[in-house]
Amino acid sequence: MSTSTCGIKELPGGTPARDEAGPAATPFRADGADSPDWLLQRWGVMLLIRRAEEAIAAMVEAGEVRCPCHLYIGQEAVAAGVAAALTPSDTVWGGHRSHGHYLAKGGSLEKLFAEVLGRTSGCSGGRGGSMHLASPEVGIFGTVPIVAGTVPLAVGAAFASRMRGGKDVAVAFFGDGALEEGHLHESLNLAAVYRLPVLFVCENNLYSSHLHWSERRVADNLDLAGEFHSVPGTRVDGNDAVAVYRAAHRAIEGARRGEGPSLLECRTFRWRGHVGAGWDTDVGVARRGELAEWLNRDPLARVAERLAVLGVHDLAARERVVLNRVADAVARARAGASPDRGRVLQHVWAEAACAP
Amino acid sequence: MRTLSYVQAIREAHAQLLARDARVFVIGQGLWSPWYAGASLEGLDREFGRERMVDSPVSENAVTGLAVGAALVGMRPIVFHPRMDFMLLAMDSIVNQAANCSYLFGGTISVPVVIRAVINRGGEQGAQHSQALHAMFMHVPGLKVVMPATAYDAKGLLIAALEDPNPVLYIDDRWLYAETGDVPEQVYRVPIGQAAIRRTGSDVTLIGISTMAAHNLKAAATLAREGIEAEVIDLRSLKPWDRETVFASVRKTARAVVADPGWRMAGAAAAIAAEIYEAAFASLRAPVERVTLPDAPAPSSRAEELAYYPGEHEIVEAARRAVGAGQPAKAARGAA
Ligand SMILES: Cc1ncc(C[n+]2csc(CCOP(=O)(O)OP(=O)(O)O)c2C)c(N)n1
Ligand SMILES: [Mg+2]
């Protein structure tokens, strides 16, 4: 059954509210996720995602980045929280909005910028742009903008892991819209019937493109999507990195022990428009004015508040380090070469299998 | 006559079809967004109501199946896929179901559905947001396939497609949306299966599909300055296609260039070239030239996009090859 963790309250609109007790919605617990070091590290990952995407947004606005970019700003706690529960050889699978998944799993910052700039030094050789990121060395075997497209592939990675007797877990990140595709449900059943080590992470940001969930669905119950297939689901506050981590950690460790798949519904919100650098307007349609409320639930500010409770106050110096890292990486990415027009036919066929 | 853009013509056809026939409805993704469908459906939800202009969940196969089912029992649906790439998820509803119904059930049932797919490429969108897959559907018996290249045809073919008792795949291309042309205000049809001769000429026949039909006209102007008079045919319908018009032209010019916005291997141009060889071999003075995409997925960076998409330049070169080593056709013919 769906469990409501970490004191999320339902608002009439079906959106979760922070616990009124204060910023530290998730109770402190001695599991490492409360330590200043842990929080600082997660805060760093989230800040890196945010500043990297702000840099991309600026380059989109300047016309320097031309590929379609779907920004993740506002949802950073999901990627950062889940990634904290993963090992380097675990795989993550994403979609059109996957800069955050890529960076949280350890993908190269410079190669991300180079990719969106269309440089040969990009993580996909400049072939894919923002919507197609690969970094097999950190467990990313291609994010793609076909909604739900990688979910069955995540199930396949988990199938391989189990068949080879390994401990690797596959995480499928997808949006609320993706649950409207039939093969996502087929994937849930496959994962359940073969007891595969998969975590299905639904990042429910309430919208699919310009459509609010209530225009696409009768009930606000995506956490139950796996129930019928015997995949247990949990709803968490997706803007609370600690809560996301704890729920993901529990599910992932269970999967490693052979207990099969589970599903996390992370309630969150993207601040920017569906695609591009704009704010809160989606493909020509304004959203319903939720943004102000969600800005107030800034996932970064919430970790900062937890840190403050623990006596860690000065984040400015660390922020400068991240900003410098981003600026350096952008500069190096810009210096990369654009592809030679003559290479169009290169890589249509693989010369040899890439994965061992 | 009145001038409309290609995208306005598509919108007007929808509006007129919705206005005159209560059986018509439109379903698919992006109908309530002025952006998704590139203004081709803008405001129709306000005009005709959201019961008949249905912006759907991300469920391509079921939504297409829904339209097929509604057509089977007497409605006249238009199912909308804002990108052809996403329509691949609806292959079962289109290929197994819609295309087979009439034949499979001995003519007792029919599927008067229009499946509208948009080609939306370029802009560094990469391999999964750029595909022109018309050839895959030409391959399937029981499906009709149309690809308008002008504003006039965009309207007339949509109306003809909806009136046809068969499933018709109507493929429009975002690169054509701003093209303008004369478009009558009244309801009219462009017959499915009829090509249009856009320019007459005696030296080479340029056969074009969709965006490539527009490039052919520009190429013909360039060729004319070199003394090569090209006959330009806009195919408009791919299945069935207008063999009579094409064969008559090739018999006259003895040379053919087929310009296709899709891939080369087993593509539309290949199918047309094969039939030209079968029907007009004796008249040909040069191999049939094909101008197509290279057999590679769409790259994303602009540098590679420029190399990937053929246009006027490639057509001119192909036509020159066909008339013989850059010589004017008359001289080449004299030498033969
Ligand atoms: C198969 C398919 N259908 C439609 C689309 C168009 N599309 C791109 S993103 C998107 C919205 C997806 O919403 P959601 O899954 O909630 O992810 P979010 O954008 O909110 O992160 C849609 C419909 C697509 N890319 N692929
Ligand atoms: Mg969403």
XYZ file of C-alpha atoms and ligand atoms in Angstrom:
719
model
C 0.000 0.000 0.000
C 1.148 3.506 -0.541
C 2.841 4.959 2.467
C 2.887 8.637 3.056
C 6.375 9.356 4.301
C 7.931 12.335 5.942
C 4.879 14.226 6.958
C 3.639 15.265 3.525
C 0.162 16.698 3.737
C -2.277 16.665 0.917
C -3.513 20.047 -0.226
C -6.874 20.277 -1.968
C -5.082 20.535 -5.300
C -3.439 17.227 -4.634
C -0.025 18.729 -4.056
C 1.995 17.904 -0.975
C 2.860 20.568 1.535
C 5.909 20.787 3.701
C 5.368 19.798 7.252
C 4.279 22.861 9.131
C 6.750 22.023 11.871
C 9.463 23.682 9.842
C 12.045 23.237 7.165
C 13.360 19.904 8.414
C 10.288 18.017 7.211
C 12.011 14.683 7.512
C 12.788 13.878 11.116
C 16.447 13.657 11.996
C 17.642 10.080 12.258
C 21.049 8.608 12.740
C 21.493 6.960 9.355
C 24.206 9.163 7.933
C 21.755 11.211 5.920
C 21.620 13.679 8.767
C 25.295 14.314 9.032
C 26.670 17.640 7.888
C 29.014 15.862 5.507
C 26.244 13.938 3.825
C 24.031 16.989 3.545
C 26.850 19.145 2.225
C 27.684 16.580 -0.380
C 24.068 16.307 -1.584
C 23.702 20.052 -1.497
C 26.796 20.246 -3.700
C 25.319 17.822 -6.231
C 22.041 19.721 -6.339
C 23.791 23.049 -6.655
C 25.937 21.699 -9.464
C 22.819 20.623 -11.347
C 21.163 23.977 -10.803
C 24.109 26.128 -11.777
C 24.922 23.925 -14.749
C 21.376 24.238 -16.007
C 21.349 27.978 -15.416
C 24.445 28.166 -17.568
C 22.684 26.100 -20.232
C 19.609 28.338 -19.961
C 21.777 31.390 -20.558
C 23.333 29.763 -23.608
C 19.856 28.843 -24.890
C 18.740 32.448 -24.481
C 21.848 33.682 -26.247
C 21.201 31.308 -29.134
C 24.490 29.562 -28.537
C 22.795 26.309 -27.568
C 20.262 25.409 -30.248
C 19.177 21.895 -29.363
C 15.938 21.576 -27.366
C 16.745 21.629 -23.637
C 14.294 20.449 -20.976
C 15.510 21.878 -17.710
C 15.383 20.009 -14.424
C 15.631 23.029 -12.117
C 13.324 22.510 -9.142
C 13.556 18.728 -9.245
C 17.205 18.378 -8.162
C 16.451 16.573 -4.918
C 15.103 13.560 -6.789
C 18.258 12.863 -8.789
C 20.567 13.788 -5.931
C 18.615 11.767 -3.363
C 18.324 8.616 -5.467
C 21.934 8.787 -6.655
C 23.120 8.816 -3.041
C 21.803 5.269 -2.741
C 23.585 3.991 -5.849
C 26.958 2.419 -6.538
C 29.006 3.372 -9.595
C 28.014 0.213 -11.458
C 24.281 0.632 -10.865
C 22.610 1.996 -13.973
C 20.219 4.923 -14.353
C 17.850 5.396 -17.268
C 16.288 8.676 -18.196
C 14.368 10.697 -20.695
C 14.193 14.127 -22.211
C 14.800 15.896 -18.868
C 17.917 14.090 -17.722
C 20.743 16.581 -17.175
C 20.180 16.091 -13.451
C 20.237 12.299 -13.607
C 23.435 12.414 -15.621
C 25.237 14.811 -13.288
C 24.027 13.155 -10.095
C 25.312 9.791 -11.311
C 28.700 11.332 -11.984
C 28.571 12.230 -15.673
C 31.217 14.722 -16.789
C 30.147 18.348 -16.524
C 32.307 19.491 -19.392
C 31.003 16.728 -21.646
C 27.427 17.726 -20.866
C 28.096 21.300 -21.958
C 29.999 20.096 -24.996
C 27.072 17.858 -25.933
C 24.451 20.593 -25.759
C 26.818 22.803 -27.757
C 27.099 20.119 -30.432
C 30.844 19.556 -29.989
C 32.605 16.306 -30.798
C 33.897 16.286 -27.222
C 30.319 15.921 -25.934
C 29.237 12.896 -23.933
C 27.507 11.546 -27.064
C 30.117 12.866 -29.462
C 27.899 15.815 -30.333
C 25.418 13.474 -31.989
C 22.588 13.736 -29.548
C 22.358 17.108 -27.852
C 20.599 17.659 -24.552
C 18.028 14.923 -25.085
C 20.513 12.098 -25.712
C 23.142 11.686 -23.000
C 25.361 8.663 -22.603
C 28.099 7.902 -20.127
C 28.402 4.144 -19.812
C 31.375 4.440 -17.457
C 29.019 5.849 -14.815
C 26.076 3.600 -15.680
C 24.228 5.758 -18.211
C 23.507 3.831 -21.378
C 21.622 6.565 -23.171
C 18.808 8.903 -22.129
C 16.214 9.474 -24.827
C 13.281 11.820 -25.458
C 10.797 9.149 -26.431
C 8.524 9.218 -23.405
C 8.903 5.986 -21.384
C 11.335 4.734 -24.017
C 14.068 3.681 -21.610
C 11.842 2.107 -18.969
C 11.848 -1.368 -20.551
C 15.594 -0.967 -21.105
C 16.080 -0.442 -17.390
C 14.183 -3.672 -16.839
C 16.567 -5.309 -19.298
C 19.613 -4.068 -17.405
C 18.124 -5.478 -14.209
C 17.390 -8.748 -15.959
C 21.030 -8.931 -17.054
C 22.213 -8.103 -13.559
C 20.168 -10.897 -12.037
C 21.142 -13.375 -14.744
C 24.810 -12.655 -14.162
C 24.387 -13.019 -10.429
C 25.369 -9.408 -9.850
C 24.165 -6.908 -7.326
C 23.632 -3.996 -9.681
C 20.335 -2.204 -9.568
C 18.716 -0.322 -12.450
C 16.850 2.915 -11.804
C 14.257 4.046 -14.335
C 13.536 7.774 -14.056
C 10.393 8.925 -15.832
C 7.716 11.596 -15.569
C 4.055 11.442 -14.636
C 3.225 11.557 -18.348
C 5.198 8.394 -18.994
C 2.741 6.364 -16.923
C 0.256 6.926 -19.736
C 2.275 4.669 -22.035
C 1.264 1.035 -22.068
C 4.755 -0.401 -22.060
C 5.514 1.261 -18.769
C 2.871 -0.974 -17.228
C 4.194 -3.972 -19.111
C 7.601 -3.160 -17.656
C 6.225 -3.093 -14.115
C 4.799 -6.554 -14.572
C 7.970 -7.937 -16.146
C 10.063 -6.577 -13.320
C 7.708 -8.062 -10.760
C 7.294 -11.479 -12.328
C 11.061 -11.924 -12.725
C 11.759 -10.245 -9.335
C 14.209 -7.860 -10.910
C 16.354 -5.282 -9.134
C 14.654 -2.208 -10.571
C 13.578 1.007 -8.935
C 10.915 2.834 -10.896
C 11.161 6.541 -10.043
C 8.207 8.592 -11.197
C 9.044 12.278 -10.955
C 5.560 13.656 -10.686
C 5.880 17.343 -11.509
C 2.110 17.541 -12.078
C 2.423 18.406 -15.755
C 3.066 16.604 -18.983
C 4.004 19.345 -21.379
C 1.089 21.841 -21.130
C -1.393 19.449 -19.528
C -2.006 19.317 -15.772
C -2.398 15.811 -14.384
C -6.128 16.360 -13.839
C -6.610 16.827 -17.594
C -5.076 13.418 -18.217
C -6.168 11.331 -15.295
C -9.070 10.857 -12.910
C -7.233 10.142 -9.670
C -4.034 11.487 -8.173
C -2.634 8.056 -7.359
C 0.491 7.413 -9.382
C 2.136 5.830 -6.358
C -0.304 2.956 -6.868
C 0.732 2.351 -10.473
C 2.663 -0.769 -9.580
C 0.231 -2.171 -7.050
C -1.758 -4.295 -9.506
C 1.511 -5.785 -10.751
C 2.740 -6.445 -7.208
C 5.258 -3.634 -7.347
C 4.982 -1.751 -4.052
C 4.813 2.022 -4.291
C 5.766 4.875 -2.017
C 4.942 8.547 -2.312
C 7.631 10.916 -1.138
C 8.191 14.626 -1.090
C 10.442 14.930 -4.118
C 11.810 18.257 -2.956
C 13.255 16.730 0.197
C 16.588 15.116 -0.690
C 16.746 13.260 2.610
C 13.282 11.780 2.217
C 14.004 10.766 -1.363
C 17.282 9.192 -0.314
C 15.731 7.226 2.535
C 12.915 5.849 0.408
C 15.244 5.069 -2.498
C 17.827 3.484 -0.220
C 15.265 1.170 1.334
C 13.950 0.112 -2.084
C 17.380 -0.260 -3.662
C 18.831 -2.312 -0.830
C 15.765 -4.531 -0.970
C 16.252 -4.954 -4.707
C 19.904 -5.871 -4.158
C 18.831 -8.551 -1.703
C 16.564 -10.053 -4.345
C 13.294 -8.665 -3.035
C 12.274 -7.373 -6.452
C 11.228 -4.029 -7.860
C 9.505 -1.070 -6.286
C 8.185 2.295 -7.330
C 8.747 5.746 -5.874
C 6.470 8.608 -6.701
C 8.426 11.793 -6.052
C 6.174 14.855 -5.870
C 7.962 17.802 -7.335
C 7.719 20.676 -9.794
C 9.830 22.002 -12.619
C 10.320 25.717 -12.343
C 10.989 26.432 -15.975
C 8.787 25.786 -18.962
C 8.493 22.376 -20.542
C 11.297 23.121 -22.980
C 13.708 26.025 -23.276
C 14.836 28.623 -20.800
C 11.541 30.381 -20.025
C 9.699 30.309 -16.733
C 6.405 28.652 -16.014
C 4.896 28.822 -19.433
C 4.446 25.590 -21.261
C 4.406 25.470 -24.988
C 2.254 28.537 -25.227
C 0.114 27.838 -22.178
C 0.583 29.327 -18.725
C 0.460 26.859 -15.869
C -1.897 27.402 -12.966
C 0.204 29.724 -10.898
C 1.699 27.007 -8.722
C 5.220 28.287 -9.260
C 5.305 30.739 -6.358
C 4.269 28.024 -3.956
C 6.916 25.658 -5.298
C 9.681 28.245 -5.277
C 8.979 28.298 -1.594
C 9.809 24.608 -1.421
C 13.191 25.018 -3.066
C 14.947 21.685 -2.576
C 18.321 23.393 -2.203
C 17.111 25.850 0.395
C 15.668 22.985 2.380
C 19.005 21.212 2.646
C 20.614 24.520 3.520
C 18.065 24.956 6.294
C 18.861 21.501 7.663
C 22.526 22.370 7.583
C 21.834 25.583 9.438
C 20.090 23.609 12.172
C 23.295 21.573 12.427
C 25.378 24.720 12.675
C 26.693 24.833 9.111
C 25.995 28.322 7.857
C 28.499 29.567 5.401
C 27.746 28.019 2.047
C 28.877 31.009 -0.007
C 32.470 29.849 -0.421
C 31.308 26.438 -1.571
C 28.901 28.074 -3.962
C 31.748 30.037 -5.531
C 33.651 26.802 -6.066
C 30.692 25.310 -7.914
C 30.237 28.440 -10.006
C 33.903 28.400 -10.971
C 33.689 24.738 -11.865
C 30.726 25.452 -14.108
C 32.413 28.435 -15.747
C 35.595 26.455 -16.384
C 33.682 23.545 -17.848
C 31.683 25.822 -20.146
C 34.893 27.448 -21.354
C 36.527 24.098 -22.060
C 33.390 22.812 -23.786
C 33.217 25.891 -26.003
C 36.779 25.298 -27.096
C 35.827 21.866 -28.448
C 35.548 21.191 -32.154
C 32.314 21.112 -34.130
C 31.858 17.927 -36.082
C 33.316 17.662 -39.514
C 30.547 17.534 -42.093
C 32.129 14.478 -43.587
C 31.415 12.234 -40.618
C 27.652 11.887 -41.120
C 27.916 8.158 -41.848
C 30.309 7.438 -38.991
C 28.907 5.242 -36.183
C 25.819 4.114 -38.080
C 27.262 0.703 -37.291
C 29.204 -0.194 -34.195
C 32.664 -1.545 -34.943
C 32.673 -3.714 -31.844
C 30.505 -4.285 -28.789
C 31.098 -1.516 -26.250
C 29.928 -3.179 -23.037
C 31.926 -6.087 -21.674
C -7.917 34.139 -55.131
C -6.931 34.234 -51.500
C -3.434 33.500 -50.234
C -2.937 31.291 -47.193
C 0.075 29.650 -45.670
C 0.397 25.881 -45.653
C -0.305 25.781 -41.926
C -3.359 28.023 -42.264
C -4.633 25.787 -45.030
C -4.373 22.731 -42.778
C -6.220 24.578 -40.051
C -8.955 25.705 -42.415
C -9.493 22.180 -43.701
C -9.929 20.951 -40.128
C -12.338 23.776 -39.327
C -14.482 23.109 -42.384
C -14.529 19.367 -41.816
C -15.514 19.839 -38.180
C -18.165 22.398 -39.092
C -19.980 20.363 -41.696
C -19.906 16.859 -40.231
C -20.724 16.005 -36.622
C -18.966 12.657 -37.036
C -15.601 14.387 -37.293
C -13.399 14.714 -34.229
C -9.686 15.213 -33.684
C -7.682 13.405 -31.017
C -3.994 13.403 -30.189
C -1.304 15.239 -28.277
C -1.010 18.998 -28.148
C -4.442 20.073 -29.389
C -4.932 22.596 -26.631
C -1.523 24.158 -27.008
C -0.978 26.832 -29.647
C 2.613 25.611 -29.951
C 2.496 21.861 -30.319
C 0.739 21.577 -33.625
C 2.502 24.631 -35.022
C -0.728 26.676 -35.218
C -2.303 24.070 -37.488
C -5.033 23.436 -34.895
C -4.906 26.748 -33.069
C -8.154 27.803 -31.435
C -10.159 24.883 -32.836
C -10.824 23.624 -29.313
C -12.527 26.923 -28.488
C -14.453 26.915 -31.745
C -15.638 23.310 -31.713
C -15.348 22.343 -28.066
C -12.975 20.062 -26.268
C -15.253 17.054 -26.730
C -14.404 17.113 -30.422
C -10.882 18.484 -30.112
C -9.358 16.089 -27.632
C -5.875 16.688 -26.246
C -4.893 13.224 -25.119
C -2.572 11.606 -22.609
C 0.776 10.314 -23.880
C -0.737 7.059 -25.180
C -0.114 6.876 -28.913
C -1.136 3.290 -29.513
C -4.354 3.374 -27.524
C -5.334 6.790 -28.878
C -4.824 5.609 -32.448
C -6.715 2.419 -31.681
C -9.514 4.527 -30.250
C -9.737 6.467 -33.499
C -9.726 3.257 -35.532
C -12.513 1.830 -33.387
C -14.586 4.981 -33.671
C -14.106 4.958 -37.451
C -15.194 1.318 -37.655
C -18.540 2.186 -36.109
C -19.155 5.247 -38.245
C -17.256 8.270 -36.957
C -14.752 10.252 -39.030
C -11.773 10.748 -36.702
C -8.516 12.531 -37.382
C -5.844 11.213 -35.048
C -2.973 13.619 -34.613
C 0.674 12.723 -33.999
C 2.704 15.896 -33.491
C 5.775 13.993 -34.573
C 5.986 11.000 -36.788
C 8.613 9.541 -34.452
C 6.051 9.198 -31.645
C 3.609 7.511 -34.015
C 5.910 4.498 -34.072
C 4.350 3.544 -30.759
C 1.042 3.192 -32.617
C 2.297 0.709 -35.207
C -0.063 -2.039 -34.112
C -3.154 0.136 -34.392
C -2.090 1.386 -37.813
C -0.466 -1.617 -39.474
C -2.108 -4.641 -37.905
C -5.512 -3.128 -37.296
C -6.499 -0.203 -39.517
C -4.708 -1.315 -42.667
C -6.036 -4.874 -42.628
C -9.658 -4.385 -41.678
C -11.320 -4.123 -45.074
C -9.443 -7.036 -46.620
C -9.411 -9.252 -43.584
C -13.154 -9.078 -43.094
C -14.015 -9.428 -46.764
C -15.151 -5.858 -47.240
C -17.764 -6.059 -44.484
C -16.099 -3.310 -42.432
C -14.032 -0.237 -43.244
C -11.880 2.288 -41.384
C -12.456 5.859 -42.603
C -9.808 7.355 -40.350
C -7.208 10.002 -41.086
C -3.928 9.495 -39.283
C -2.079 12.764 -39.374
C 1.656 12.658 -38.745
C 3.942 15.649 -38.668
C 7.543 15.582 -39.804
C 9.332 17.993 -37.520
C 13.054 17.986 -38.150
C 16.134 20.132 -37.963
C 16.852 22.459 -35.065
C 19.393 20.038 -33.588
C 16.647 17.766 -32.332
C 18.475 14.601 -33.242
C 17.568 11.130 -34.364
C 14.325 10.548 -32.488
C 12.679 13.853 -33.377
C 13.474 14.103 -37.075
C 12.303 11.057 -38.908
C 10.466 10.962 -42.236
C 9.105 7.421 -42.234
C 6.601 7.579 -45.088
C 8.262 4.687 -46.921
C 7.512 2.308 -44.050
C 3.824 3.001 -44.490
C 3.884 2.905 -48.304
C 4.951 -0.678 -47.798
C 1.705 -1.633 -46.066
C -1.243 -2.751 -48.216
C -4.506 -1.150 -47.168
C -3.049 2.200 -46.150
C -3.113 5.305 -48.310
C -0.313 7.822 -47.887
C -0.403 11.489 -48.898
C 2.234 14.202 -48.460
C 1.171 17.691 -49.553
C 3.853 20.187 -50.518
C 1.712 23.291 -51.132
C -0.933 25.187 -49.224
C -3.543 24.274 -51.836
C -2.821 20.575 -51.531
C -2.536 20.709 -47.771
C -6.203 21.657 -47.603
C -7.525 19.650 -50.528
C -5.754 16.447 -49.565
C -6.933 16.579 -45.966
C -10.529 16.868 -47.126
C -10.079 14.060 -49.648
C -8.402 11.928 -46.991
C -11.302 12.295 -44.595
C -13.846 11.486 -47.284
C -11.945 8.368 -48.310
C -13.376 5.150 -46.839
C -9.861 3.865 -46.090
C -7.271 4.700 -43.472
C -5.218 7.547 -44.914
C -1.904 8.626 -43.491
C -1.656 12.382 -44.013
C 1.917 13.589 -43.518
C 2.691 17.284 -43.297
C 6.100 18.847 -42.760
C 6.859 21.754 -40.427
C 9.441 23.027 -42.904
C 6.554 23.835 -45.256
C 4.299 25.622 -42.758
C 5.250 29.136 -43.839
C 4.943 28.451 -47.581
C 2.069 30.413 -49.070
C -0.193 29.824 -52.021
C -3.651 30.337 -53.452
C -6.261 28.484 -51.426
C -9.968 28.630 -52.335
C -12.326 29.412 -49.484
C -14.784 26.676 -50.319
C -14.433 22.990 -49.586
C -12.528 21.218 -52.368
C -10.669 17.981 -52.813
C -7.318 17.091 -54.287
C -7.851 13.564 -55.581
C -5.676 11.001 -53.811
C -3.348 9.366 -56.318
C -3.019 12.356 -58.622
C 0.331 14.092 -59.101
C 0.696 17.717 -60.245
C 2.964 18.922 -63.026
C 4.447 22.147 -61.620
C 6.604 23.015 -64.632
C 6.869 21.534 -68.070
C 10.178 20.728 -69.699
C 11.741 18.337 -72.126
C 15.181 17.425 -70.784
C 14.727 15.762 -67.423
C 11.837 14.909 -65.073
C 12.249 15.968 -61.450
C 9.864 13.969 -59.278
C 9.487 15.387 -55.782
C 7.912 14.406 -52.500
C 6.857 16.929 -49.850
C 9.684 19.409 -49.063
C 11.712 18.040 -51.958
C 8.965 19.047 -54.387
C 9.579 22.650 -53.378
C 13.349 22.226 -53.810
C 12.740 20.783 -57.269
C 11.174 24.025 -58.488
C 14.182 26.044 -57.383
C 16.505 23.493 -58.944
C 14.577 23.749 -62.215
C 15.142 27.501 -62.309
C 18.881 27.005 -61.849
C 18.950 24.283 -64.488
C 17.061 26.495 -66.952
C 19.866 29.040 -66.759
C 22.188 26.262 -67.936
C 19.893 25.359 -70.803
C 18.390 22.318 -69.131
C 14.584 22.372 -69.185
C 13.243 20.282 -66.346
C 9.721 18.971 -66.001
C 8.757 19.149 -62.351
C 6.241 16.737 -60.849
C 4.945 17.006 -57.311
C 3.837 13.509 -56.391
C 1.444 14.634 -53.590
C 0.207 11.054 -53.023
C 2.647 8.238 -52.335
C 0.142 5.438 -52.138
C -1.382 5.135 -54.598
C 0.989 7.233 -56.697
C 0.361 8.661 -60.133
C 2.226 6.303 -62.424
C 0.569 7.601 -65.581
C 1.755 11.167 -65.137
C 5.267 10.127 -64.125
C 5.722 7.540 -66.875
C 4.409 9.879 -69.593
C 6.849 12.555 -68.506
C 9.833 10.202 -68.305
C 9.036 8.785 -71.733
C 9.193 12.366 -73.000
C 12.346 13.528 -71.184
C 14.187 10.189 -71.038
C 15.722 11.161 -67.703
C 14.409 11.107 -64.160
C 15.499 12.377 -60.767
C 13.444 11.292 -57.754
C 13.870 13.630 -54.777
C 12.691 12.149 -51.505
C 13.014 13.544 -47.966
C 13.463 10.010 -46.587
C 16.240 7.458 -46.453
C 17.712 5.811 -49.523
C 17.565 2.094 -48.721
C 14.141 0.658 -49.536
C 12.787 4.186 -49.631
C 10.029 5.901 -51.587
C 12.506 6.988 -54.263
C 13.698 3.406 -54.643
C 10.160 2.127 -55.151
C 9.404 4.823 -57.721
C 12.695 4.343 -59.558
C 12.066 0.607 -59.796
C 8.694 1.163 -61.400
C 10.125 3.713 -63.829
C 12.645 1.095 -64.955
C 9.896 -1.486 -65.364
C 7.574 0.784 -67.328
C 9.901 3.081 -69.273
C 13.216 1.269 -69.579
C 13.353 1.620 -73.328
C 12.876 5.378 -73.133
C 15.603 6.033 -70.562
C 18.882 7.569 -71.667
C 20.416 7.684 -68.203
C 20.059 5.822 -64.933
C 17.296 7.141 -62.690
C 18.883 9.433 -60.106
C 17.774 9.426 -56.480
C 18.255 12.360 -54.141
C 17.626 11.121 -50.602
C 18.933 11.298 -47.080
C 22.065 9.294 -46.478
C 21.365 5.993 -44.732
C 22.093 7.409 -41.298
C 19.890 8.581 -38.440
C 19.528 12.353 -38.127
C 22.512 13.912 -36.373
C 21.860 16.711 -33.937
C 24.583 19.319 -34.361
C 24.001 21.996 -36.945
C 27.280 21.237 -38.696
C 26.130 17.709 -39.387
C 22.538 18.701 -40.137
C 23.854 20.855 -42.974
C 25.618 17.860 -44.433
C 22.692 15.535 -43.835
C 19.721 17.197 -45.499
C 19.767 17.365 -49.310
C 18.212 20.284 -51.158
C 18.295 22.245 -54.370
C 22.040 21.799 -54.828
C 21.899 17.993 -54.726
C 18.966 17.968 -57.152
C 20.772 20.216 -59.618
C 23.810 17.956 -59.483
C 21.713 14.842 -59.998
C 19.944 16.418 -62.957
C 23.277 17.426 -64.485
C 24.533 13.867 -64.098
C 21.374 12.590 -65.739
C 21.656 14.833 -68.767
C 25.277 13.890 -69.094
C 28.482 15.218 -67.582
C 27.185 18.742 -67.135
C 26.436 19.166 -70.845
C 23.137 20.752 -71.880
C 20.614 18.066 -72.638
C 20.358 18.877 -76.330
C 24.099 18.409 -76.840
C 24.120 15.225 -74.801
C 21.226 13.873 -76.793
C 22.862 14.816 -80.046
C 25.935 12.862 -79.051
C 23.998 9.765 -78.080
C 6.371 8.683 -27.212
C 6.342 10.155 -27.053
N 5.165 10.790 -27.106
C 5.110 12.127 -26.960
C 6.249 12.850 -26.752
C 6.180 14.357 -26.587
N 6.569 14.712 -25.231
C 7.806 15.086 -24.919
S 7.993 15.394 -23.292
C 6.364 15.107 -23.002
C 5.801 15.278 -21.653
C 6.174 14.190 -20.757
O 5.714 14.502 -19.474
P 6.307 13.771 -18.230
O 6.506 12.331 -18.546
O 5.457 14.105 -17.090
O 7.767 14.405 -18.080
P 8.157 15.931 -17.742
O 8.302 16.632 -19.038
O 7.094 16.493 -16.898
O 9.465 15.828 -17.061
C 5.711 14.735 -24.162
C 4.297 14.411 -24.246
C 7.455 12.145 -26.739
N 8.619 12.777 -26.583
N 7.481 10.805 -26.865
Mg 5.631 15.651 -15.753
